[in-house]
Structures are given as structure tokens and as C-alpha cells.
Amino acid sequence: MTNKIPHNNLLLMTDVYKAYGEKVVLDNIDLSVAAGELCTVVGPSGCGKSTLLRLILGQERATRGEIYVDGNPVGYPDPQRGIVYQKYSLFPHLSVLENVMLGKNFTTGLPDRILHRKRIQEEAVYYLEKVDLAEHYQKYPHELSGGMQQRVAIAQALIMKPRIILMDEPFGALDPGTRERMQVFVLQLWEEFDMTVFFVTHDLEEAVYLGTRILVLSQYYSDGRDEETCSRGAKIVADYPLARRAESTMVKATSEFGDLIQTIRREGFDPDYRQHVTDFDLKHPDAFQTLTEEEMRPNHVAANTDRHSKTE
Amino acid sequence: MGKIPRFWGVHAEPTKLLRLILALLPFAVIVTAYLIASHVRLEANPSDKLTPSVSKMVEAVGEMALTKDKRTGRYLMLADTLSSLRRIVIGLGAAAIVGLFLGMTMGLFPGMNSTLHPVVRFLSIIPPLAILPILFIVFGVGEVGKIVLIFIGSLFVITRDIHEETRQLPREQIVKALTLGASQFQVLWQVVLPQIMPRLLITVRLCLGGAWLFLIASEAIASTDGLGYRIFLVRRYLAMDIIIPYVLWITLIGLLMDTALRLVVNWKYRWYVASQ
Ligand SMILES: Nc1ncnc2c1ncn2[C@@H]1O[C@H](COP(=O)(O)OP(=O)(O)O)[C@@H](O)[C@H]1O
Ligand SMILES: [Mg+2]
């Protein structure tokens, strides 16, 4: 962890809060992600992973705080940030080829779209080849398996060459075998296209296998704020760099891999294990925190119960 | 497990042939009941007009459809049919087009929704037949009043349905289109519109019944031709031999329109049918 804010990275978030009405979901998030990183995000279900992703995408606005991509504050969704959802990424009324061409057609003026139709089509076919789907170009999304649909969705996003690709549990609905193949596949594309990826999943194994960096988002932590008056949201409670391994999925069986998963499970997913905000496991060099005075105070509740136990 | 039940109970699996027979059965019952009633009544009183015999009806249809009317020089049934069809197609077609655009813009743009949703809701609750006198006063008793009645009677139902359908498009689709560089206009035109089209056809299908109601009501009240005009005209002479074939004819036309719309959806929007 650094105390200096790494300003020059691709993605920068400082003091970001997100609340829905009274309910705070994201609580003073600080994050900086370098270009080229494959950053995975895990956390308990409902902790705010998708919310975090939607803020970066511009689909929703932060209640407070700043979010920059490439030094510019994020606005509404645009081609700078690509997205692959678990569902609804493809347009059901368009064929596979048309789905992949769509971005180019949106952004090419009418005369060029007609003059260069051939070129746009070839480019789309190139990306379809990259995702092994060239022979299915005429099919419609409903005629494809779940894994194939997600590969089209990735090609559809890639063709726009976004600065960062956001993925929200893209393989969450796939069976384990397909899922593993898709993981290997994402690693290949990530390497080949020099992508920056922000990958949300609730599957720890997937996150540790894929990532060059893993963020653990969780509401299970403690700080100096008064439990009764303060509605707490999730924070990044752990942030590790991950060694770039060979692509083989064999690593998932090693003990080192298993140990890391156990550590993360305890830090992020165990409601009884609550680290204090000043003790978070923020090992990644780009990690930083902007804690308030109040948050940094020793654990409010713990201090209370201590006093109680002494008087009894 | 015993024999598969063919008819009774929730496990029944009727065979193809049985399904056909079962489907025809109620029709056969109705027709037979009519024929018996007609026979019995004509036996008792050969000049009875309420339940004409089949041959009497065929004769009447022949007169209406195949011989030129002496006064106007037209084939009356054909002329009636074309007039009615023109009114219903123009009225319902215009309602479909206007309703489509109103519904889509309301569903996609919150500002438009705030402006239009309350007034559309209010207007949709006015019973269209209640404003028929107003329409006749304002537009006269010619074509326009009748077409406007069909238009107004269908417009708000279509608008509300398209609005609801547009709102139910996943938000993700719109965001996705924006990340692919779509302008708001392109979202409307290339993402929302093509996905709403099959739904529009289905809504129009469901509006056909209402449209016929408005058509016949307005023709009954003030008209010089049309299917509804004719049956209300001959009612004065208790001419059931014309009324019954006309009603069957109207039903047949309605059935054909309904089937045509359904086939268009199945052919042109296979992806929609597959995703239902
Ligand atoms: N539009 C919304 N309005 C109100 N609450 C919401 C909304 N979106 C998400 N939430 C709440 O925010 C929390 C985090 O949701 P989400 O980001 O989807 O979690 P995750 O993706 O980690 O499972 C949940 O408790 C959810 O109920
Ligand atoms: Mg989620």
C-alpha cells in the first residue's frame, strides 16, 4: 500500500460512496488500477460488486467521490468503457455477425457505412475468428449456447477497442466445464489484445485464477464509527497482486492456490472475522486509503464491550 | 402406470385425430342445434323469419353478393366489405403507428414519460363510444368520424402496451448500445424499435376486436354503406337470412386478419417467438 495516490493509472476512484436511500452500499472506496491489469473483484453476494462496476461504467452516479478513466471524470456510458453482462449483452434481433458489427455501424457515418461495409464486415469476422465463432456468423443469439453467446458478447465489446472492459459475472450462468474453457479463453484474449479488464465474480477460484490483481469487497470489517448512528457499506478489505501463471488450469489444484483462497474467504466472507480498517491486507503497490479521522479510531463496539466486561 | 388417458384429467394426451374431432365438435353441436330449431319452427310456420333455412340464407347471400343493386349499380356485399375494411385498416393502422412512437418515446425518455403518461392514462379511460356523438358533431357523419373513432378507441391501448413493453427492455441493452457508441436516436431506432415491432403486431391483433366494435357501432348510427350499416338496416325487416351470413362473414374476415398478423410474427420475427 502507498500513502500517495497513484494519479497516473488508467482508473482512479477516490472517496467514492454510493447509497440507495438510507442504505449505504459502497463506503469510501479508493482504487487505482493500472493499464494492462486483469483486475478481479470478489465479495459476498449483495456487497456491491455490480454497483461498483456500474459506477465505473457510468450507468449510475456515485453519491459522493470522484471516478476518472484516463484522467477524465466518467460520464454516461460510452465506447471508452466496454461491458459484458451475464445476460442481455446481445441484441436478440440481430445475427451474430450483425451483433459484432453493431458498434462499428453506430459510429460510422452513413456514407462510409455503405462504402466500407465490406471492411466493417471483415473486421467483425476477424474478431469472430478470435473467439472461434466465425462459422456461426449467420445464427441468432437464441440459437447459440450460453458459452457461445458470451464469446460473441466479448467480440462485440472488443471491436470497439475500449480502454477498459468491464465484466459482471460473465460466466456465472455457465456449467463448470464451459466456464473453465471461457476462463482460459479470456486469458488468451487479454494477452493478445493488451486489454485492461475489470472482472467481477463471486467465484473465488475464478478470481484468483484469472487475475493479475484481486480486490476483495466486503461489509465485514470494523472501524471507529458509532454502530448505532452509522450505516456502513462495503470497502475494499484486501488487495493483492497475483503472480501471472501459466494458463494451465492445473494451478487450481496446488496448495498455494488453495491457501490463498482460504485467506481471502476469511478476510472477505466471514461475518465473524472483522479486521479494523487500518489493518486491511492491502499488499498491492497501487492500493491506497483515504480514511476519515472517525474511521481510523479504534473499534467503537469492541471498546464498549471491553468496558462492559470490566465492570461486570 | 396404466393406460395413457386420452381425454380426462390433467395427464390427458389427446391424439392428433382426437384433437381435431374435439375441436370440430362444438361447431357441429351449434350448427345441428340451429338446423333442428330452424326445421321445427318452419314446420310450424313457413313464413317464420327468425331462423331461416340454409337454402334461404344462400339465396339471400346470392342476392347481396352476386347481383348488382338496382339503385346504386354495385355489388352490395363487396361494396360493404370494402368500405368497412378501408375504415378499419386506416383507423387501426394510424393508431398503430402513432401509438408505437408515443409508447416508445414515453418508455425510453423519462421527460416524455412525465409529460405524456398521465394524460394518456386519463384519455385511455374515456369510453370511446361515449365520445362518438362528439366525433360526429366535429367531423360530420362521413368517413372521418368513423375512422377517428377506431383510431381513438385503439390508440391508447396500443400506446400503453408499447410503453410497458419498452420499459421492460433490459436497461443493460440500452447501456450496452451506448458503450458501442450509439446515439440516443440510434438507440430508439436500431435497438428499441426492431425489438418492439413484433409486440406491436401482437397488440394490433388484440385490438382488432375493439376496432370492429367501434366500426359497427359507428356504421349502425350513421352511414350509407358498410357491413355494420347493412345488418342494422335489414334489421327493420327482420331479415335474419341476411344478418346471419353477414355476421359469419365479419367473423371470417376477423379470423383472417388475426391469422395473417400471427403468421407475420412467426415468419418475420423468429427470434421473438423463440424467446417467448
Ligand atoms: N437500484 C437499486 N436500488 C436500491 N438498492 C439497490 C439497487 N441496486 C442495488 N441495490 C442494493 O445494493 C446492494 C449491492 O447490490 P449489488 O451491487 O448488485 O451486489 P453484488 O453485485 O455484490 O451481488 C444490494 O443490497 C442491493 O439490494
Ligand atoms: Mg452482482
Coordinates of N, CA, C and O in Angstrom, one line a residue, chain A residues 57 59 77-79 81-83 85 88-93 102-103 105-107 113 140 142 153 156-157 160, chain B residues 170-183 186-187 190-192 194-195 269-272 274-275:
Chain A
L57 N -18.8 2.2 -15.1 CA -19.4 2.3 -16.4 C -20.1 3.6 -16.7 O -20.2 4.0 -17.9
Q59 N -23.2 3.9 -15.7 CA -24.7 3.5 -15.7 C -25.4 4.2 -14.5 O -26.5 4.4 -14.5
P77 N -22.4 6.2 -20.1 CA -21.7 5.1 -20.8 C -21.3 5.5 -22.3 O -22.0 6.2 -22.9
D78 N -20.1 5.2 -22.7 CA -19.6 5.5 -24.0 C -18.5 4.4 -24.4 O -18.2 3.6 -23.6
P79 N -18.1 4.5 -25.7 CA -17.2 3.4 -26.1 C -15.8 3.3 -25.4 O -15.1 2.4 -25.6
R81 N -15.4 2.7 -22.4 CA -15.6 1.6 -21.4 C -16.5 0.5 -22.0 O -17.7 0.8 -22.3
G82 N -16.0 -0.7 -22.2 CA -16.8 -1.8 -22.8 C -17.5 -2.6 -21.6 O -17.0 -2.5 -20.5
I83 N -18.5 -3.3 -21.9 CA -19.2 -4.0 -20.9 C -19.6 -5.4 -21.4 O -20.1 -5.5 -22.5
Y85 N -22.2 -8.2 -19.8 CA -23.0 -8.6 -18.6 C -23.2 -10.1 -18.7 O -22.8 -10.8 -19.6
Y88 N -28.3 -10.4 -21.4 CA -28.7 -9.2 -22.1 C -27.6 -8.5 -22.8 O -27.7 -7.3 -23.2
S89 N -26.4 -9.1 -23.0 CA -25.3 -8.4 -23.7 C -25.6 -8.3 -25.2 O -25.2 -7.4 -25.9
L90 N -26.3 -9.4 -25.7 CA -26.5 -9.4 -27.2 C -27.9 -8.9 -27.5 O -28.8 -9.0 -26.7
F91 N -28.0 -8.5 -28.7 CA -29.3 -8.0 -29.2 C -30.0 -9.1 -29.9 O -29.5 -9.6 -31.0
P92 N -31.2 -9.6 -29.4 CA -31.8 -10.8 -29.9 C -32.2 -10.7 -31.4 O -32.4 -11.7 -32.1
H93 N -32.4 -9.5 -31.9 CA -33.0 -9.3 -33.2 C -31.9 -9.3 -34.3 O -32.2 -9.1 -35.4
L102 N -22.3 -4.1 -34.9 CA -23.1 -3.1 -34.5 C -22.4 -1.8 -34.0 O -22.7 -0.7 -34.5
G103 N -21.4 -2.0 -33.2 CA -20.6 -0.8 -32.7 C -20.0 0.0 -33.8 O -20.1 1.2 -33.9
N105 N -21.1 0.1 -36.9 CA -22.2 0.7 -37.6 C -22.7 1.9 -36.9 O -23.0 2.9 -37.5
F106 N -22.8 1.9 -35.6 CA -23.2 3.0 -34.8 C -22.3 4.2 -35.0 O -22.7 5.3 -35.1
T107 N -21.0 3.9 -35.1 CA -20.0 5.0 -35.0 C -19.5 5.4 -36.4 O -18.6 6.3 -36.5
R113 N -20.5 4.0 -44.0 CA -21.0 2.7 -43.6 C -21.4 1.9 -44.8 O -21.2 0.7 -44.9
Y140 N -28.6 -16.6 -34.9 CA -29.2 -15.6 -34.0 C -28.8 -16.0 -32.6 O -28.6 -17.2 -32.3
H142 N -30.4 -16.7 -29.9 CA -31.2 -17.7 -29.3 C -30.8 -19.1 -29.8 O -31.2 -20.1 -29.2
A153 N -20.5 -11.8 -27.1 CA -20.5 -10.5 -26.4 C -19.2 -9.9 -26.2 O -19.0 -8.7 -26.2
Q156 N -18.1 -8.5 -29.5 CA -18.8 -7.3 -29.7 C -18.2 -6.1 -29.0 O -18.2 -5.0 -29.5
A157 N -17.7 -6.4 -27.7 CA -17.1 -5.3 -27.0 C -15.7 -5.0 -27.5 O -15.3 -3.8 -27.6
M160 N -14.7 -2.5 -30.4 CA -14.6 -1.0 -30.2 C -13.3 -0.6 -29.5 O -13.1 0.6 -29.2
Chain B
P170 N -34.5 -4.8 -21.1 CA -33.5 -4.7 -20.0 C -32.7 -3.4 -20.2 O -32.3 -3.0 -21.3
R171 N -32.5 -2.7 -19.1 CA -31.7 -1.5 -19.0 C -30.3 -1.8 -19.6 O -29.7 -0.9 -20.3
E172 N -29.8 -3.0 -19.4 CA -28.5 -3.4 -19.9 C -28.4 -3.2 -21.4 O -27.3 -2.9 -21.9
Q173 N -29.4 -3.5 -22.1 CA -29.4 -3.4 -23.6 C -29.1 -1.9 -24.0 O -28.3 -1.7 -24.9
I174 N -29.7 -1.0 -23.3 CA -29.5 0.4 -23.7 C -28.1 0.8 -23.3 O -27.4 1.5 -24.1
V175 N -27.7 0.5 -22.1 CA -26.3 0.8 -21.7 C -25.3 0.2 -22.7 O -24.4 0.8 -23.1
K176 N -25.6 -1.1 -23.0 CA -24.7 -1.8 -23.9 C -24.5 -1.0 -25.3 O -23.5 -0.8 -25.8
A177 N -25.7 -0.6 -25.8 CA -25.7 0.1 -27.1 C -24.9 1.4 -26.9 O -24.1 1.8 -27.8
L178 N -25.0 2.1 -25.8 CA -24.3 3.4 -25.6 C -22.8 3.1 -25.6 O -22.0 3.8 -26.1
T179 N -22.4 2.0 -24.9 CA -20.9 1.6 -24.9 C -20.4 1.2 -26.3 O -19.2 1.2 -26.5
L180 N -21.4 0.9 -27.2 CA -21.0 0.6 -28.6 C -21.0 1.9 -29.4 O -20.9 1.8 -30.6
G181 N -21.2 3.0 -28.8 CA -21.2 4.3 -29.5 C -22.5 4.8 -30.1 O -22.5 5.6 -30.9
A182 N -23.6 4.2 -29.7 CA -24.9 4.6 -30.2 C -25.3 6.0 -29.7 O -25.1 6.3 -28.6
S183 N -25.9 6.8 -30.6 CA -26.5 8.0 -30.2 C -27.9 7.6 -29.6 O -28.4 6.5 -29.8
Q186 N -30.1 6.5 -32.3 CA -29.8 5.2 -32.7 C -30.4 4.1 -31.8 O -30.8 3.1 -32.2
V187 N -30.3 4.5 -30.5 CA -30.9 3.5 -29.5 C -32.4 3.4 -29.8 O -32.9 2.2 -29.9
Q190 N -32.6 1.7 -33.7 CA -32.0 0.5 -34.0 C -32.0 -0.6 -32.9 O -31.7 -1.7 -33.1
V191 N -32.3 -0.1 -31.7 CA -32.3 -1.1 -30.6 C -33.7 -1.3 -30.1 O -34.2 -2.4 -30.0
V192 N -34.4 -0.2 -29.9 CA -35.8 -0.3 -29.3 C -36.8 -0.7 -30.4 O -37.5 -1.7 -30.3
P194 N -36.8 -2.2 -33.5 CA -36.9 -3.5 -34.0 C -37.3 -4.6 -33.0 O -37.9 -5.6 -33.4
Q195 N -37.0 -4.3 -31.7 CA -37.4 -5.3 -30.7 C -38.9 -5.1 -30.3 O -39.5 -6.1 -29.8
Y269 N -40.3 -12.6 -37.3 CA -39.7 -12.4 -36.0 C -39.5 -13.7 -35.3 O -39.9 -13.9 -34.2
R270 N -38.7 -14.6 -35.9 CA -38.5 -15.9 -35.4 C -37.8 -15.8 -34.0 O -38.0 -16.5 -33.1
W271 N -36.8 -14.8 -33.9 CA -36.1 -14.6 -32.6 C -37.0 -14.3 -31.5 O -36.8 -14.7 -30.4
Y272 N -38.1 -13.5 -31.9 CA -39.1 -13.1 -30.8 C -39.9 -14.3 -30.3 O -40.0 -14.6 -29.1
A274 N -39.0 -17.4 -30.5 CA -38.1 -18.3 -29.8 C -37.9 -17.9 -28.4 O -37.6 -18.7 -27.5
S275 N -37.9 -16.6 -28.1 CA -37.6 -16.1 -26.8 C -38.8 -16.0 -25.9 O -38.6 -15.5 -24.7

